[in-house]
PDB file of C-alpha atoms in Angstrom:
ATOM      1  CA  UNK Z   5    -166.945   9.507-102.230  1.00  0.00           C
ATOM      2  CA  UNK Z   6    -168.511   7.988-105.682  1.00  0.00           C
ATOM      3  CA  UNK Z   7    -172.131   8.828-105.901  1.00  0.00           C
ATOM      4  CA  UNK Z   8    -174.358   5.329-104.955  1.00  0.00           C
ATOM      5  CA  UNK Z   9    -175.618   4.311-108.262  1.00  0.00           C
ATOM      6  CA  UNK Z  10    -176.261   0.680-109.676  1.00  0.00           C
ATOM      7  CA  UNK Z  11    -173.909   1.473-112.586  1.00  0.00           C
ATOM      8  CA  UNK Z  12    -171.228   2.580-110.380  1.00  0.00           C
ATOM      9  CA  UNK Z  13    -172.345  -1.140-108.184  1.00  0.00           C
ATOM     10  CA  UNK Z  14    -172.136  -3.081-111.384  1.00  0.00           C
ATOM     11  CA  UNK Z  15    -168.414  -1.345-112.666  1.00  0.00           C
ATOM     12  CA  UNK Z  16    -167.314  -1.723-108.942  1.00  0.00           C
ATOM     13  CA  UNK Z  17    -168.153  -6.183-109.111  1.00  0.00           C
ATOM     14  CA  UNK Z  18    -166.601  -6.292-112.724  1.00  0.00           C
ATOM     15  CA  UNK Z  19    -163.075  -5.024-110.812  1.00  0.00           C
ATOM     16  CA  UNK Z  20    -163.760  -6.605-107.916  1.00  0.00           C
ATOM     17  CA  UNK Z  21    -163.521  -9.715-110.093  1.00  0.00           C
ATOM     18  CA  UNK Z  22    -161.370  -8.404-112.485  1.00  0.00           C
ATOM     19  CA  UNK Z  23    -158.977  -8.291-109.247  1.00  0.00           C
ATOM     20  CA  UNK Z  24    -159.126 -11.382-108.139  1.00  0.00           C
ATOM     21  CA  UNK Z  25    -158.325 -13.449-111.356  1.00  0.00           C
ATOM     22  CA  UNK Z  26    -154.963 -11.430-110.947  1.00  0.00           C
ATOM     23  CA  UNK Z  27    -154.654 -12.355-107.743  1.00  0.00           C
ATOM     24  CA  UNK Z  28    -154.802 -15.710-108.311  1.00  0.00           C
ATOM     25  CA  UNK Z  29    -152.875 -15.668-111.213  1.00  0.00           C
ATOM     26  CA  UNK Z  30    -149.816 -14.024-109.129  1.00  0.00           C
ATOM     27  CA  UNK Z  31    -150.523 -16.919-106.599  1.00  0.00           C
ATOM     28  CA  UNK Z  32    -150.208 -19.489-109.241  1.00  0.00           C
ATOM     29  CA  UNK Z  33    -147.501 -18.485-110.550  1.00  0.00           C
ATOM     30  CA  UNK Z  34    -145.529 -17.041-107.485  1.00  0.00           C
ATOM     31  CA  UNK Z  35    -146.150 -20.553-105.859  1.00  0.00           C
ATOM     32  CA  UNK Z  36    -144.706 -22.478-109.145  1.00  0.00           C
ATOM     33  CA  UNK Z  37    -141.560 -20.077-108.878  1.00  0.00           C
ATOM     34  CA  UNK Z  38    -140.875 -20.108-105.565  1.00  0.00           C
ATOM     35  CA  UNK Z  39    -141.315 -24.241-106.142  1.00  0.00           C
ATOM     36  CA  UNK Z  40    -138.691 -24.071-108.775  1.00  0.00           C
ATOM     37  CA  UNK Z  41    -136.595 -21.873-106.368  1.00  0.00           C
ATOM     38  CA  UNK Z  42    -136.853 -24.455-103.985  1.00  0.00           C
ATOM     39  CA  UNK Z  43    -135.114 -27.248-106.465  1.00  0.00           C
ATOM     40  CA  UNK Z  44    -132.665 -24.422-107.154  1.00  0.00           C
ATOM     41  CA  UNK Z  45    -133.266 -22.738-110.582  1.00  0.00           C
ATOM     42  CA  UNK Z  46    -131.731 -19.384-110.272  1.00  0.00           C
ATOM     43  CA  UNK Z  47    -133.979 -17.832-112.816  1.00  0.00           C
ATOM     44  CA  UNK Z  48    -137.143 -18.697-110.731  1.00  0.00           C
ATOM     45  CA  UNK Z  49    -135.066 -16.652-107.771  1.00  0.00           C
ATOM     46  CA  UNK Z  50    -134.199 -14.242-109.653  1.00  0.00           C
ATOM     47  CA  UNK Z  51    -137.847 -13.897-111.668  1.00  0.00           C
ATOM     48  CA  UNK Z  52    -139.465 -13.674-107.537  1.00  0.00           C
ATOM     49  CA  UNK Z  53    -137.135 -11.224-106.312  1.00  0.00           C
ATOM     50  CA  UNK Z  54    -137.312  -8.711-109.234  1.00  0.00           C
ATOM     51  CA  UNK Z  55    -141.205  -9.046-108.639  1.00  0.00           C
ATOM     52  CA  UNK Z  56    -140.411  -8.364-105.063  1.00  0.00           C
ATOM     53  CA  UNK Z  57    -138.708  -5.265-106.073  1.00  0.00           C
ATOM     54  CA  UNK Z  58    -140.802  -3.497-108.831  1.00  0.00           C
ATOM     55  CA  UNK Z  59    -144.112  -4.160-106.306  1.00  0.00           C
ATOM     56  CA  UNK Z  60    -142.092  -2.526-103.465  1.00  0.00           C
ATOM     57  CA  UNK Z  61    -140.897   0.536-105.729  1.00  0.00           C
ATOM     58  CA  UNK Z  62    -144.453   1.295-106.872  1.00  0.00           C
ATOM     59  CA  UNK Z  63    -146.846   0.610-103.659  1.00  0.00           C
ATOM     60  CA  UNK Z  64    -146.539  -0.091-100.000  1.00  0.00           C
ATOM     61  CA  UNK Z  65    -150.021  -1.304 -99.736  1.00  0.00           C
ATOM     62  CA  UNK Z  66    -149.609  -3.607-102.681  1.00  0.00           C
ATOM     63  CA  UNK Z  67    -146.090  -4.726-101.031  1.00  0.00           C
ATOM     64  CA  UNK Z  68    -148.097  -5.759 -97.859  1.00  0.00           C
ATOM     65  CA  UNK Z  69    -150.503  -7.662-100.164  1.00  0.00           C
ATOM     66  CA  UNK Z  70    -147.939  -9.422-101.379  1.00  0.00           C
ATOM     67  CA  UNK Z  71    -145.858 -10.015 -98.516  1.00  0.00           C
ATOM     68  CA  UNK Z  72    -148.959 -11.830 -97.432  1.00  0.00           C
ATOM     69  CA  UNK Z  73    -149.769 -13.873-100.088  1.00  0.00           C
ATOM     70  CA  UNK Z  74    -145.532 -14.531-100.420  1.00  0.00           C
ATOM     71  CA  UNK Z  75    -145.901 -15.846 -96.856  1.00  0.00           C
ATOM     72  CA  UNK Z  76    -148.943 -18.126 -97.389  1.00  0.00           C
ATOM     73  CA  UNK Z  77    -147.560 -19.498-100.510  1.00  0.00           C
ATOM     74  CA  UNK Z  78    -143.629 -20.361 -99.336  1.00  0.00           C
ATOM     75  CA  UNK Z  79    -145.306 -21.507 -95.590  1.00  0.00           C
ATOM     76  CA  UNK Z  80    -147.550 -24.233 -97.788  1.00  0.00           C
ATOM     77  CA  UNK Z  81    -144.482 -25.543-100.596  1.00  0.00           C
ATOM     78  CA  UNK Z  82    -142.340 -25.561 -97.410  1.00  0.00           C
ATOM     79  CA  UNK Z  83    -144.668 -27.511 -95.181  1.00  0.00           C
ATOM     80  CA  UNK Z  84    -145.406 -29.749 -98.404  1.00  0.00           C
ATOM     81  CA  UNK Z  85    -141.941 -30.372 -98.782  1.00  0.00           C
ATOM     82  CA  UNK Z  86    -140.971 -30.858 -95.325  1.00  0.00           C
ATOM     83  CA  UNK Z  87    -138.402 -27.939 -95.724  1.00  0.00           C
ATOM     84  CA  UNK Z  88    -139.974 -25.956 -92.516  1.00  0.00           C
ATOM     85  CA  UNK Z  89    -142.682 -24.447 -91.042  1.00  0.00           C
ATOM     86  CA  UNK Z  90    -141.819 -21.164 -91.379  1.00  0.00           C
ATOM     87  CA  UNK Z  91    -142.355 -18.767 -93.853  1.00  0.00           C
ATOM     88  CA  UNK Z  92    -140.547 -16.752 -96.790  1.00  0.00           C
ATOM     89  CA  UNK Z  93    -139.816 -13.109 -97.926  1.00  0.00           C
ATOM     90  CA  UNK Z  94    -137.907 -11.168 -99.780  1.00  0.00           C
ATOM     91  CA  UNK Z  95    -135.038  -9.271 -98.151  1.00  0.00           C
ATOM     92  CA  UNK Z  96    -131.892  -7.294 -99.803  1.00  0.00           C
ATOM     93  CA  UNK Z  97    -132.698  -9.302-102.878  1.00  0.00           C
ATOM     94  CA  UNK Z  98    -132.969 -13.109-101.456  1.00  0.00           C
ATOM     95  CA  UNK Z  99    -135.106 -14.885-100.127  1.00  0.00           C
ATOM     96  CA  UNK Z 100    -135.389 -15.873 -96.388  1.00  0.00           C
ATOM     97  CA  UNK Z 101    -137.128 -17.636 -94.083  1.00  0.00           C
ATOM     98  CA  UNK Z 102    -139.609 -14.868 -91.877  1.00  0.00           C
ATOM     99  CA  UNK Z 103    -138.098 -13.283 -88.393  1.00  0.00           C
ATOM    100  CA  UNK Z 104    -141.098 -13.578 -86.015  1.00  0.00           C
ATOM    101  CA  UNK Z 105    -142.207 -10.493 -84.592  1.00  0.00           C
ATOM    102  CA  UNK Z 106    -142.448 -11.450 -80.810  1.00  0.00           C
ATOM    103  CA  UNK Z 107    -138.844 -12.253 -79.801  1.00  0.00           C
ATOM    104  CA  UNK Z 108    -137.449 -13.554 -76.230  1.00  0.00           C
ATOM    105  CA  UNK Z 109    -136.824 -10.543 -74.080  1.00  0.00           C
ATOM    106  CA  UNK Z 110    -138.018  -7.761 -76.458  1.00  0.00           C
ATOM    107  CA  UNK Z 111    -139.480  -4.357 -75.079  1.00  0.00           C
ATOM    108  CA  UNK Z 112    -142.841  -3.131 -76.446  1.00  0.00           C
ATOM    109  CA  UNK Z 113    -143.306  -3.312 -80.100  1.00  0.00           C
ATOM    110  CA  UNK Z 114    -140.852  -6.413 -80.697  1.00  0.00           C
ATOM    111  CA  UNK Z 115    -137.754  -3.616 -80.634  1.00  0.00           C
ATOM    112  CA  UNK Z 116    -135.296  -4.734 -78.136  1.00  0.00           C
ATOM    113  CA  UNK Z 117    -133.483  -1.720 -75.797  1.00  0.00           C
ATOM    114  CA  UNK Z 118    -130.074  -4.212 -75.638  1.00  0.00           C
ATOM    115  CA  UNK Z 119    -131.729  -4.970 -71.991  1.00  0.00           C
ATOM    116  CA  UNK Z 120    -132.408  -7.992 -70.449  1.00  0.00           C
ATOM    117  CA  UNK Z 121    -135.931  -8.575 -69.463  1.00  0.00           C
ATOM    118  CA  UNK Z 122    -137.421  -9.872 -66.548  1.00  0.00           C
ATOM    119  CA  UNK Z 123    -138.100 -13.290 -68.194  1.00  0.00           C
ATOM    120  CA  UNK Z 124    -134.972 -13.854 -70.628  1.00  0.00           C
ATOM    121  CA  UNK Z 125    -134.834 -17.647 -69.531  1.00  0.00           C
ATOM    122  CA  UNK Z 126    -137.796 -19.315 -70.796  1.00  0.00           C
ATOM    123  CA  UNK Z 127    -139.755 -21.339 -68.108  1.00  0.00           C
ATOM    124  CA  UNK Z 128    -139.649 -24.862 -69.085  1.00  0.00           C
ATOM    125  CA  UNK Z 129    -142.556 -26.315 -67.647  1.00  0.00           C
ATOM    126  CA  UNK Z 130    -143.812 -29.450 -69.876  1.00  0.00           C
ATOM    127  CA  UNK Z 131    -147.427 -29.489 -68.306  1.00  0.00           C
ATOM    128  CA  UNK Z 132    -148.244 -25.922 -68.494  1.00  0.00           C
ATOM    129  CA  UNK Z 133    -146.469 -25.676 -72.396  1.00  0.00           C
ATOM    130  CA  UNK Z 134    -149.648 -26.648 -74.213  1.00  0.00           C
ATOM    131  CA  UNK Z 135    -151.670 -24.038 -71.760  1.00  0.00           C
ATOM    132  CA  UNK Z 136    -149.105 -21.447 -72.761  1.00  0.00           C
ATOM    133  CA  UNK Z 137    -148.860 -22.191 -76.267  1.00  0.00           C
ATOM    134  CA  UNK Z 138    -152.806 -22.118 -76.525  1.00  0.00           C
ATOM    135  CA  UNK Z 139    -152.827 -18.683 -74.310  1.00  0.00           C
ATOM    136  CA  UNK Z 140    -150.718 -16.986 -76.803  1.00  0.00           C
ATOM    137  CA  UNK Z 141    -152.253 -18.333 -80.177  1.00  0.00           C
ATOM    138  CA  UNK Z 142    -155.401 -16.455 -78.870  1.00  0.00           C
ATOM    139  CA  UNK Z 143    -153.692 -12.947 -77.165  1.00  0.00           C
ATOM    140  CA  UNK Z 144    -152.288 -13.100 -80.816  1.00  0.00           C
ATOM    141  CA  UNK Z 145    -156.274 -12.986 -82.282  1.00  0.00           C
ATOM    142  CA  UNK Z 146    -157.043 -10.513 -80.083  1.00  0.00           C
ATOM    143  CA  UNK Z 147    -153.821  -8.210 -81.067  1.00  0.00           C
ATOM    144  CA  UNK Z 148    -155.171  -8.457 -84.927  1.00  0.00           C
ATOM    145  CA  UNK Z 149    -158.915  -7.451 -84.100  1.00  0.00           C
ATOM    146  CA  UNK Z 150    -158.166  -5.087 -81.335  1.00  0.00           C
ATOM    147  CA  UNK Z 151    -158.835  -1.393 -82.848  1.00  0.00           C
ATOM    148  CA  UNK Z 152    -157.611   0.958 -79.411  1.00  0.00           C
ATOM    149  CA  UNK Z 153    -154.290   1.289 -79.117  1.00  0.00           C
ATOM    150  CA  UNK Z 154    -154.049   1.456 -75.082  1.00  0.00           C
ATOM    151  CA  UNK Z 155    -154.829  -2.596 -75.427  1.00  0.00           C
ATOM    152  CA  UNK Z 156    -153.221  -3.400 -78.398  1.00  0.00           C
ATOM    153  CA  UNK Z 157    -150.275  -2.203 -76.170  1.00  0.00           C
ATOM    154  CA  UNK Z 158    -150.911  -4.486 -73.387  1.00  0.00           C
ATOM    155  CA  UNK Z 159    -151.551  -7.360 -75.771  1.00  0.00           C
ATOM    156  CA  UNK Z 160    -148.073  -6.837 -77.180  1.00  0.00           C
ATOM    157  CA  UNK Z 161    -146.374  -6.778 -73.729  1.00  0.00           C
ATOM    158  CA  UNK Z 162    -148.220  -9.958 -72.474  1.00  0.00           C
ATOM    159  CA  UNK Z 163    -147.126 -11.252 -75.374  1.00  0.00           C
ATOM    160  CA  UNK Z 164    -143.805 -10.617 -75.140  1.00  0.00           C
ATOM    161  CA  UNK Z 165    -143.791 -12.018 -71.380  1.00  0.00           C
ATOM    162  CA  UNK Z 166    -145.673 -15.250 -72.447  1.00  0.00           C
ATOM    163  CA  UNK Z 167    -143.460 -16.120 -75.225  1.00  0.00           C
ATOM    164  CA  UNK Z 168    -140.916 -17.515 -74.052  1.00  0.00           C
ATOM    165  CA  UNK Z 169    -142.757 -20.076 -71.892  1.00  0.00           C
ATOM    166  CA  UNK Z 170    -143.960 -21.180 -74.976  1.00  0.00           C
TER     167      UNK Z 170
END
């Protein structure tokens, strides 16, 4: 660990803020490409995806950074554009619309065994739906603050079981 001195503070803020004007540089201009993407200029999709690709070669902590921020961006210029509401990434060099993690009838960590589960046919129940779909909005808060493994565990397999009912 860096010794605690108000040099080292003051050279630790100017990156800190050094950072995030490149951050929000990439954001500006990964949202205007993936925009031009969107109204189908090749170069844009080709410019986003050889991004995607020299981040992914270099860092797998920067590539979740940007996977992030890739999500946020595409989710908005979708949403604004009444494409979808899902999200984008980058995947064998073109870009797709996000898988969710939770699927209908998976086993434990969103891996499916080729089973069937106990609830493969999703309860259709109108007046219970907004319950359900409220229910696993917040099991899915939990799951990203929980720390112990044990209940991130059982968070993931109530979540599996609530989501299709939802």
């Amino acid at each position: 660990m860096t010794t605690l001195t108000m040099k080292n503070a003051q050279a630790l803020a100017i990156e800190y803020v050094t950072a995030q004007g490149v951050r929000d540089s990439v954001t500006a201009i990964l949202n205007s490409a993936y925009i031009a993407h969107v109204d189908g200029d090749s170069k844009a999709t080709k410019y986003i995806v050889t991004f995607w690709g020299c981040v992914a070669s270099r860092d797998k902590k920067a590539l979740a950074t940007l996977r992030s921020l890739f999500n946020r961006v595409t989710k908005a210029v979708n949403k604004e554009k009444g494409i979808s509401e899902k999200a984008c990434t980058v995947k064998d060099g073109a870009i797709v619309e996000v898988t969710p993690r939770v699927k209908k009838g998976a086993a434990g960590g969103g891996e499916s065994d080729g089973g069937e589960s106990a609830n493969a046919e999703p309860v259709k129940d109108d007046a219970s739906a907004p319950r359900y779909s409220i229910a696993f909005q917040e099991l899915t808060r939990m799951l990203k603050r929980e720390k112990d493994e044990k209940k991130r565990e059982a968070l993931e397999v109530a979540l599996t079981l609530l989501a299709p009912k939802c």
